[in-house]
Short mmCIF file of C-alpha atoms in Angstrom, two decimals:
data_model
loop_
_atom_site.label_atom_id
_atom_site.label_comp_id
_atom_site.label_asym_id
_atom_site.label_seq_id
_atom_site.Cartn_x
_atom_site.Cartn_y
_atom_site.Cartn_z
CA LEU A 116 74.58 237.63 27.61
CA PRO A 117 72.48 236.71 24.28
CA SER A 118 69.20 235.14 25.99
CA ILE A 119 65.96 234.70 24.72
CA SER A 120 64.37 235.01 28.13
CA GLU A 121 66.06 236.11 31.36
CA GLY A 122 65.14 237.60 34.79
CA MET A 123 67.32 239.41 36.43
CA PRO A 124 70.90 237.67 35.76
CA ASN A 125 73.05 238.01 38.15
CA SER A 126 76.05 237.42 36.27
CA LEU A 127 75.59 240.44 34.46
CA MET A 128 75.33 242.27 37.35
CA GLU A 129 78.68 240.71 38.44
CA ALA A 130 80.33 241.46 35.21
CA MET A 131 79.02 245.22 35.85
CA ALA A 132 80.49 246.11 38.86
CA LEU A 133 83.77 244.49 37.45
CA GLU A 134 84.04 247.00 35.16
CA MET A 135 83.67 244.76 32.00
CA PRO A 136 81.38 245.97 28.98
CA CYS A 137 79.14 244.03 28.64
CA ILE A 138 76.78 242.98 25.54
CA ALA A 139 73.28 241.44 26.18
CA SER A 140 69.94 241.21 24.48
CA ASN A 141 67.01 243.26 24.81
CA VAL A 142 64.64 240.69 27.36
CA GLY A 143 63.85 240.56 30.96
CA GLY A 144 65.44 242.40 33.59
CA VAL A 145 68.44 243.44 31.15
CA PRO A 146 66.97 246.83 30.28
CA GLU A 147 66.75 247.81 33.69
CA LEU A 148 70.60 247.38 34.19
CA ILE A 149 72.09 248.43 30.92
CA GLU A 150 71.35 252.00 29.08
CA HIS A 151 72.28 251.07 25.82
CA ASN A 152 75.82 252.53 24.86
CA VAL A 153 76.37 254.12 28.54
CA ASP A 154 76.97 251.36 30.70
CA GLY A 155 76.48 248.65 28.13
CA LEU A 156 75.03 247.12 25.40
CA ILE A 157 72.21 245.90 24.18
CA PHE A 158 70.52 244.22 21.23
CA GLU A 159 67.42 242.46 20.09
CA PRO A 160 67.26 238.54 20.69
CA LYS A 161 67.41 236.13 18.25
CA ASN A 162 69.64 238.59 16.13
CA PRO A 163 72.90 237.35 15.52
CA LYS A 164 74.28 239.71 12.96
CA LYS A 165 73.45 242.88 15.17
CA LEU A 166 75.73 240.60 17.26
CA ALA A 167 77.99 240.18 15.57
CA ASP A 168 78.04 243.67 14.73
CA LEU A 169 78.40 244.76 18.48
CA ILE A 170 80.96 242.16 19.54
CA ARG A 171 83.02 243.59 16.50
CA LEU A 172 82.15 247.15 17.81
CA LEU A 173 83.93 246.51 20.86
CA LEU A 174 86.87 244.56 20.42
CA GLU A 175 87.72 247.79 17.88
CA ASP A 176 87.07 250.25 20.42
CA GLU A 177 89.50 250.49 23.29
CA ASN A 178 87.88 253.97 24.62
CA LEU A 179 84.16 252.34 24.44
CA GLN A 180 85.48 249.78 26.21
CA LYS A 181 87.23 252.22 29.17
CA LYS A 182 83.58 254.04 28.88
CA LEU A 183 81.15 251.25 29.10
CA GLY A 184 83.21 249.42 31.86
CA MET A 185 83.41 252.30 34.17
CA ASN A 186 79.97 253.33 33.42
CA ALA A 187 78.20 250.42 34.66
CA ARG A 188 80.49 250.04 37.65
CA LYS A 189 79.53 253.02 38.88
CA LYS A 190 75.89 252.32 38.32
CA MET A 191 76.37 248.98 40.13
CA MET A 192 78.25 250.17 43.40
CA ASN A 193 75.34 252.92 43.07
CA LYS A 194 72.49 251.81 42.42
CA PHE A 195 72.96 247.99 43.68
CA ASN A 196 75.09 247.84 46.60
CA TRP A 197 74.18 246.53 50.15
CA ASN A 198 73.18 250.05 51.63
CA GLN A 199 70.35 250.81 48.82
CA ILE A 200 69.47 247.58 49.09
CA ILE A 201 68.53 247.90 53.12
CA LYS A 202 67.36 251.18 52.70
CA LYS A 203 64.49 249.71 49.64
CA LEU A 204 63.76 247.03 52.14
CA GLU A 205 63.06 249.63 54.79
CA ILE A 206 60.73 252.01 52.93
CA PHE A 207 58.77 248.41 51.57
CA TYR A 208 58.39 246.93 54.52
CA GLY A 209 57.79 250.15 56.86
CA LYS A 210 55.03 250.87 54.26
CA LEU A 211 53.66 247.26 54.82
CA LEU A 212 53.74 247.98 58.43
CA ILE A 213 51.75 251.08 58.12
CA ASN A 214 49.13 249.12 56.13
CA GLU A 215 48.55 247.28 58.68
#
């Protein structure tokens, strides 16, 4: 996801949920989704050489591909599933109601 501007990228979240090893630029909500070299790879925007280096790294290292993909899926299933979203919304609305 080589963007120079991004919110919380759904396409990245979908790819991570499907165990795809991801490379994304360090913009918007990307750092909330990817921890570099744990569940994806991050590079600074407007740095095509670094992007090319990371693509080459992934293509040449199957173990890294698998590790990043598995960790990304775990993160998406644990942090961004409907049960977690519902819990966060319940807490949020509960606080709003208490403050009224």
